[in-house]
CSV table of C-alpha atoms in Angstrom, one decimal:
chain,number,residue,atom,x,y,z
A,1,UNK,CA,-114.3,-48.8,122.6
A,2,UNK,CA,-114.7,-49.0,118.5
A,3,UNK,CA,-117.9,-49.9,117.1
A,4,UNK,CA,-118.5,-51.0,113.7
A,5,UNK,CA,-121.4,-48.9,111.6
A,6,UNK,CA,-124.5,-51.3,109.7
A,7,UNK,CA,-125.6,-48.4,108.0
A,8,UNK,CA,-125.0,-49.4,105.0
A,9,UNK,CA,-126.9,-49.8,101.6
A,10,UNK,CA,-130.0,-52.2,101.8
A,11,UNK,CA,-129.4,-55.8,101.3
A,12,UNK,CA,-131.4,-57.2,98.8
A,13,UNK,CA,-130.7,-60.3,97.0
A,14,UNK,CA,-130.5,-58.2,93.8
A,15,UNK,CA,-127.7,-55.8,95.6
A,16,UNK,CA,-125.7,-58.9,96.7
A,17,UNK,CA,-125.6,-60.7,92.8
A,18,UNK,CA,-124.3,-57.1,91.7
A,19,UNK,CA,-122.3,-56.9,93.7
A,20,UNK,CA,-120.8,-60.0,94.0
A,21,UNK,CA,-121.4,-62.2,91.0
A,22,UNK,CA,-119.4,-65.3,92.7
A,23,UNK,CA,-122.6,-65.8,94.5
A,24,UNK,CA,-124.7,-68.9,93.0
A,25,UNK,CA,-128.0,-67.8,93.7
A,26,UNK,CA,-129.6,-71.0,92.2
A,27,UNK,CA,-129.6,-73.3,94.7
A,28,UNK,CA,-131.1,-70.7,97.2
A,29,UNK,CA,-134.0,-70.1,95.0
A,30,UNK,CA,-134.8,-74.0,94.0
A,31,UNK,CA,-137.1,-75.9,96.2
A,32,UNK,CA,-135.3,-78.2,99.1
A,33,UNK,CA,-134.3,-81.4,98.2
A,34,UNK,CA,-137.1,-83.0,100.5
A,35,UNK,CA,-139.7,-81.0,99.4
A,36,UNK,CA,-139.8,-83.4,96.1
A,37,UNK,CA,-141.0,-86.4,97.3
A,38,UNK,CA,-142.1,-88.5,94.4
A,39,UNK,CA,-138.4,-88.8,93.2
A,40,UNK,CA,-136.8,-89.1,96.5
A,41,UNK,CA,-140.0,-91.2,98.2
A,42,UNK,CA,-139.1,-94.2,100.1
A,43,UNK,CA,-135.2,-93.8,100.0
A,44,UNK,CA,-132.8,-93.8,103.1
A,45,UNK,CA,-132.9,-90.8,105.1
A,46,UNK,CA,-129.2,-90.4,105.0
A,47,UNK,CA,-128.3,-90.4,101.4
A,48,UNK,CA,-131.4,-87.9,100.6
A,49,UNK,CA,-129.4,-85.8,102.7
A,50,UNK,CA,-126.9,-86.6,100.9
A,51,UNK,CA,-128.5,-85.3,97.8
A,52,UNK,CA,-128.2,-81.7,99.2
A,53,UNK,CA,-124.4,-81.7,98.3
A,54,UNK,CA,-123.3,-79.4,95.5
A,55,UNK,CA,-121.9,-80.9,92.3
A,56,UNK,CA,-119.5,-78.9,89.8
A,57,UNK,CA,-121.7,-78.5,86.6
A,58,UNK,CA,-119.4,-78.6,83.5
A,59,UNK,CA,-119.4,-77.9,79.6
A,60,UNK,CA,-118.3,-80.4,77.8
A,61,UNK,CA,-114.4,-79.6,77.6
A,62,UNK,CA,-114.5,-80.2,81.6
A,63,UNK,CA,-114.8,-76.3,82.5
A,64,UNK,CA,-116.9,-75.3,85.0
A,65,UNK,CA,-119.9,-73.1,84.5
A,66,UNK,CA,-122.1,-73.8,87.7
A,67,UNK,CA,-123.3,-75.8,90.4
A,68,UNK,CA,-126.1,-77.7,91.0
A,69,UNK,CA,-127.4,-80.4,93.8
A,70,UNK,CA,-126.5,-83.6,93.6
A,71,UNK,CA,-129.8,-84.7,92.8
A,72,UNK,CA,-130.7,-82.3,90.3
A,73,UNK,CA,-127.1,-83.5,88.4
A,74,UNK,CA,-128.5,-87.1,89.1
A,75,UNK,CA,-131.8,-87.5,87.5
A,76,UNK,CA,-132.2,-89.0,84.1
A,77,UNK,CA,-134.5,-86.3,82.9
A,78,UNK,CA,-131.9,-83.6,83.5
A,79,UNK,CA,-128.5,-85.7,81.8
A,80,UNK,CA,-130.9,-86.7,79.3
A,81,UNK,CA,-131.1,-83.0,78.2
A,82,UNK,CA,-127.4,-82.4,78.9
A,83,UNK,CA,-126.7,-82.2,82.3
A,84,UNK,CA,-123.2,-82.9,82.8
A,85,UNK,CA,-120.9,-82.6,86.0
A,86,UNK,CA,-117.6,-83.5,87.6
A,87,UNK,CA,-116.6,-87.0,89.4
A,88,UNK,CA,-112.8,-88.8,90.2
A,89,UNK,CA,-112.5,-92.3,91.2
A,90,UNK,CA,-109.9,-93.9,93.4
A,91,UNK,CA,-108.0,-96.7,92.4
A,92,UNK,CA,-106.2,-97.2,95.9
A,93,UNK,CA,-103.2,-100.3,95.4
A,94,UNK,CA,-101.7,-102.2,98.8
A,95,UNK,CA,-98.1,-103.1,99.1
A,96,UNK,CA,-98.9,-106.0,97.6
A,97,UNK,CA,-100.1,-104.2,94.3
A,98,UNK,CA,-103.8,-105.4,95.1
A,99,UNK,CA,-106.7,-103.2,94.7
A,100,UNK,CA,-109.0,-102.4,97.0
A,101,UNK,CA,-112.8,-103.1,95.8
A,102,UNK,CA,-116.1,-101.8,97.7
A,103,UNK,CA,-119.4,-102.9,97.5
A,104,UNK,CA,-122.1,-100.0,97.3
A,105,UNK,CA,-124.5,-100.1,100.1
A,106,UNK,CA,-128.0,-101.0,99.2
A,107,UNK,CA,-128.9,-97.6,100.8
A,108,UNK,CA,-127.2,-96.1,98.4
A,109,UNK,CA,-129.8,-94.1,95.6
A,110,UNK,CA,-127.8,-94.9,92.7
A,111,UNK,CA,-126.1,-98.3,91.3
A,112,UNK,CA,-126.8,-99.7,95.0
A,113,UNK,CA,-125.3,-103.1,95.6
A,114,UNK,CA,-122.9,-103.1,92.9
A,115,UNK,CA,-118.8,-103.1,92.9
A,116,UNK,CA,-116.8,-100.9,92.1
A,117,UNK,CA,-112.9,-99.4,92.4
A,118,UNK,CA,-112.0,-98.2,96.1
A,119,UNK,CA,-114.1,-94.6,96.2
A,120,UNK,CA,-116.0,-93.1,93.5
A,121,UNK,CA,-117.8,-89.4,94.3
A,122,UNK,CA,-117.8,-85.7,93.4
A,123,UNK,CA,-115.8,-82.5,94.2
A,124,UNK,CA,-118.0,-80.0,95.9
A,125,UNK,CA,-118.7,-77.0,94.2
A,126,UNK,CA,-116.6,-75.4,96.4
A,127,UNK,CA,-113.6,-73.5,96.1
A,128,UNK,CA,-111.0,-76.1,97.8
A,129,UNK,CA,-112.0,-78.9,95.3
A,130,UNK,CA,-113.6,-76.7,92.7
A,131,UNK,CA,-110.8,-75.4,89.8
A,132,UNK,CA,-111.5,-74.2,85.9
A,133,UNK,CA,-107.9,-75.4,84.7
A,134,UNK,CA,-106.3,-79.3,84.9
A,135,UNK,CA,-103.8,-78.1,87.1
A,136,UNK,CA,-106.6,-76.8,89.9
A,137,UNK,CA,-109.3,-79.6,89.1
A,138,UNK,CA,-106.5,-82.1,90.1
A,139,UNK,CA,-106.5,-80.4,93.1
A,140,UNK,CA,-109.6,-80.0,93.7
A,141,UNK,CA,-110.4,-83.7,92.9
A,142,UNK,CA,-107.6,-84.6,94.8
A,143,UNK,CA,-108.9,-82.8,98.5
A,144,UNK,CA,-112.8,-84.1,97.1
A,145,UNK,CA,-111.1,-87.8,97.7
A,146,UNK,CA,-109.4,-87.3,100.6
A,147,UNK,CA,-112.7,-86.3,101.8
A,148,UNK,CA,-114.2,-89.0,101.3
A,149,UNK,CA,-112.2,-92.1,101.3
A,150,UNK,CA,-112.6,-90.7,105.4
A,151,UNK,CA,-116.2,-90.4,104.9
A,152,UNK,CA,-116.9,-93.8,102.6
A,153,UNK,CA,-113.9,-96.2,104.6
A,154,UNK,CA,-112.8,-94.5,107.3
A,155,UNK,CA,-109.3,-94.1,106.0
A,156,UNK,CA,-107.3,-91.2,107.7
A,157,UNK,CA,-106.0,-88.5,105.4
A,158,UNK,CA,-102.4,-89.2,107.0
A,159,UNK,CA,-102.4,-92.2,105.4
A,160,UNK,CA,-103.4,-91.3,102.1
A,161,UNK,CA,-101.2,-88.0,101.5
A,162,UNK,CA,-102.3,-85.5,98.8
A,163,UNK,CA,-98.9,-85.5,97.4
A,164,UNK,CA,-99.5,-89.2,97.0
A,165,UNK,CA,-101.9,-89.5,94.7
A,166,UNK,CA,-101.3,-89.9,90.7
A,167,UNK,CA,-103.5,-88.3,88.6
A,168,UNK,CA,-103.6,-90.6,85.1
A,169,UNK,CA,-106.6,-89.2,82.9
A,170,UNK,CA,-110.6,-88.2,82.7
A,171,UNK,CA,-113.0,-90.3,81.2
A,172,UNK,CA,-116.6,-88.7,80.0
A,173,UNK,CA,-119.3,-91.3,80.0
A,174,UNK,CA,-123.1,-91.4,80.6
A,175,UNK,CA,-125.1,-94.7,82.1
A,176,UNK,CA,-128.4,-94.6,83.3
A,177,UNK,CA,-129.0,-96.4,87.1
A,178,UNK,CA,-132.6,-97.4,86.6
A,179,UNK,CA,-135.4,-95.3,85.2
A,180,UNK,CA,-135.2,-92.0,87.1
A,181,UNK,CA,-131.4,-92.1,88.4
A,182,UNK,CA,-127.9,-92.3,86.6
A,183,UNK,CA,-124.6,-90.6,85.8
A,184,UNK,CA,-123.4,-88.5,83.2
A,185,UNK,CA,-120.3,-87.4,84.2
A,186,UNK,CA,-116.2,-86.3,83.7
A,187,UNK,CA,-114.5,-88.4,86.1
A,188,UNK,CA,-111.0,-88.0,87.3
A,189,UNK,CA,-109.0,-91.2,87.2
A,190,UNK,CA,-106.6,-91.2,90.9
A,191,UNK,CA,-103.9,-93.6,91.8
A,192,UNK,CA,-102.4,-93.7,95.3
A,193,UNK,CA,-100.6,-96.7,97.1
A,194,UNK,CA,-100.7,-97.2,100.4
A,195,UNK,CA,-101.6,-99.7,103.1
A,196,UNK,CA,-104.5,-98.2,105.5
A,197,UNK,CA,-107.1,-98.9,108.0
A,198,UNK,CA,-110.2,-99.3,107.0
A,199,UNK,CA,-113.6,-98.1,109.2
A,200,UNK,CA,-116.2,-98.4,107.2
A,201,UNK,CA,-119.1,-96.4,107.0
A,202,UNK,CA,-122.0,-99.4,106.7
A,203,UNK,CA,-124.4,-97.0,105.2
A,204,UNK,CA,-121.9,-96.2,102.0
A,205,UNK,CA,-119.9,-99.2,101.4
A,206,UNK,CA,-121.9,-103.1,102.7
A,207,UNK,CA,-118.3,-105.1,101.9
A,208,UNK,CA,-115.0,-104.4,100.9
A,209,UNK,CA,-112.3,-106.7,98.7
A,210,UNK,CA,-108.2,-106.6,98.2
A,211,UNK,CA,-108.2,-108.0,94.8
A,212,UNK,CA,-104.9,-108.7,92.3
A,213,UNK,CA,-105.5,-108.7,88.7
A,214,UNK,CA,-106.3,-112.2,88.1
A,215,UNK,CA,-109.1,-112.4,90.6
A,216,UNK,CA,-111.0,-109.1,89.3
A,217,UNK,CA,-110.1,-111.0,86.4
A,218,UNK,CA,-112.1,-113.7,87.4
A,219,UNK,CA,-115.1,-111.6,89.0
A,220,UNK,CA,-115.9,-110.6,85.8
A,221,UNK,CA,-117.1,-113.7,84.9
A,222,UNK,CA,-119.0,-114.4,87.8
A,223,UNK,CA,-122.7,-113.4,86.4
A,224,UNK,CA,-123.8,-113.0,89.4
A,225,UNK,CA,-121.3,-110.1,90.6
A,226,UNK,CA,-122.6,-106.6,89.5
A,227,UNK,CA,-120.0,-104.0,88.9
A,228,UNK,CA,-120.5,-100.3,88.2
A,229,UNK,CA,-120.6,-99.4,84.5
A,230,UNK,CA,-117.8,-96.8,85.6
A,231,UNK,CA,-115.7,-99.1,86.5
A,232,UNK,CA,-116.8,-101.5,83.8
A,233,UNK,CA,-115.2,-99.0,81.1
A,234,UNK,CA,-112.4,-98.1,83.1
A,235,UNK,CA,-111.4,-102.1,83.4
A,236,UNK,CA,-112.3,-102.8,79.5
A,237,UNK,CA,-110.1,-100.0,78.0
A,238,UNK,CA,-106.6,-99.3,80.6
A,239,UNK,CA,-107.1,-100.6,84.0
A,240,UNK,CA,-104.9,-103.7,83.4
A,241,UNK,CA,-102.4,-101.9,81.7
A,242,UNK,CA,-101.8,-99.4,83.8
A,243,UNK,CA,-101.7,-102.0,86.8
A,244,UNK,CA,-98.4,-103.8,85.3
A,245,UNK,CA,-96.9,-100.4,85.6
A,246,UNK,CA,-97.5,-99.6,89.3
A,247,UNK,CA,-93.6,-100.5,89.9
A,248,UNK,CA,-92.1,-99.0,87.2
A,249,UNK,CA,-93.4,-97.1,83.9
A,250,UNK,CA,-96.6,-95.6,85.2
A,251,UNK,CA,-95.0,-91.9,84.4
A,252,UNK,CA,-95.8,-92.1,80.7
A,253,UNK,CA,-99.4,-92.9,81.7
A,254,UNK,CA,-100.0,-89.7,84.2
A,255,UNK,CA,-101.8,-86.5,83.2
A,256,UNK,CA,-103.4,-87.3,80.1
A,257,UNK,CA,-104.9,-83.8,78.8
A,258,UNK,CA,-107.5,-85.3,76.5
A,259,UNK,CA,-110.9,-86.5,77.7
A,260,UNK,CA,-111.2,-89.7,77.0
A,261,UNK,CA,-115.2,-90.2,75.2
A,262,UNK,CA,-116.8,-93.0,76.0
């Protein structure tokens, strides 16, 4: 019979972070996301859980230097002082070249209610979805949304193949939510077509919308529709154009290296 030996060097949490500097010892050592309850107080129970997830802190040229919790990356106080992190949004486009709208659930801790572009959320800051140059962010963003266009609409990865999506560009903007929450973030701008089924997860997404051009068109001048400011900027500076191209002529538009500043 073999038997494997413990005798080994103590281990001590400032043995393991010599030893292995990979290891973000951070999160271990902040307080539990529920243990602050004046920020989180009154919220659904699910998305505070949700705020446990692990976000890719980033400089300011897109390249990672951390991670953080999703709510730490989401209050005010902390992008206010610079907190920054990575995000991609799905533009997902039918046979019919119409886009596919949600509406964010009113559970939802930030921008509840509002509409935005098919699936908007944040790589892990974990290795599969995690990467320091374009090449393995795309990647990375690329899994991240997979993930959770499952999670969000209930669409099977099958029918949204990685190979599939088109990465066009990155956008770096900042927009507050209300007075404690917001964004400040580097999103990943995604493409894919494909006709799928949806599922959807009531406590992410409250309705869902195929929409051609004319009628987002349109739904921008209803005052009474809310849209996220994400998608807001995306629609004001290349959406449109980029939509006329989905048959022919999108190439020239795909991986853009340069951040675009909002």
């Amino acid at each position: 019979m073999t038997t494997t030996s413990t005798e080994t060097q103590t281990i001590t949490a400032d043995n393991v972070i010599r030893l292995f500097p990979e290891v973000d010892n951070h999160l271990a050592s902040s307080p539990h996301v529920g243990d602050s309850e004046n920020d989180l107080r009154g919220y659904d129970e699910e998305q505070i859980r949700l705020m446990e997830e692990v976000c890719i802190v980033l400089d300011q040229n897109d390249v990672p230097i951390g991670s953080a919790s999703k709510k730490v990356c989401h209050l005010m106080k902390n992008i206010n002082d610079g907190l920054l992190h990575r995000a991609f949004s799905v533009f997902l486009f039918d046979s019919e070249n119409r886009l596919l709208l949600q509406q964010r659930a009113s559970e939802k801790i930030t921008f509840p209610d509002m509409w935005t572009n098919t699936c908007c959320s944040h790589p892990l800051g974990v290795p599969s979805e995690t990467g320091s140059d374009l090449d393995a962010a795309v990647q990375g963003v690329t899994r991240a949304a997979q993930r959770k266009l499952y999670h969000e609409l209930g669409i099977e990865a099958s029918q949204v193949p990685f190979e599939d999506f088109r990465f066009l560009t990155r956008i770096h903007y900042k927009a507050p939510s209300d007075g404690t929450w917001g964004e400040h973030e580097i999103d990943y701008i995604l493409f894919i077509h494909a006709d799928v089924d949806l599922d959807v997860n009531t406590n992410e997404v409250q309705d869902t919308r195929y929409v051609s051009g004319t009628e987002l068109q349109t739904m921008f001048t209803n005052g009474d529709i809310k849209f996220t400011p994400w998608f807001q900027l995306i629609c004001q500076s290349m959406l449109f154009e980029w939509w006329e191209h989905l048959d022919g002529g999108l190439e020239k538009y795909l991986g853009e290296k340069q951040i675009r500043r909002m």
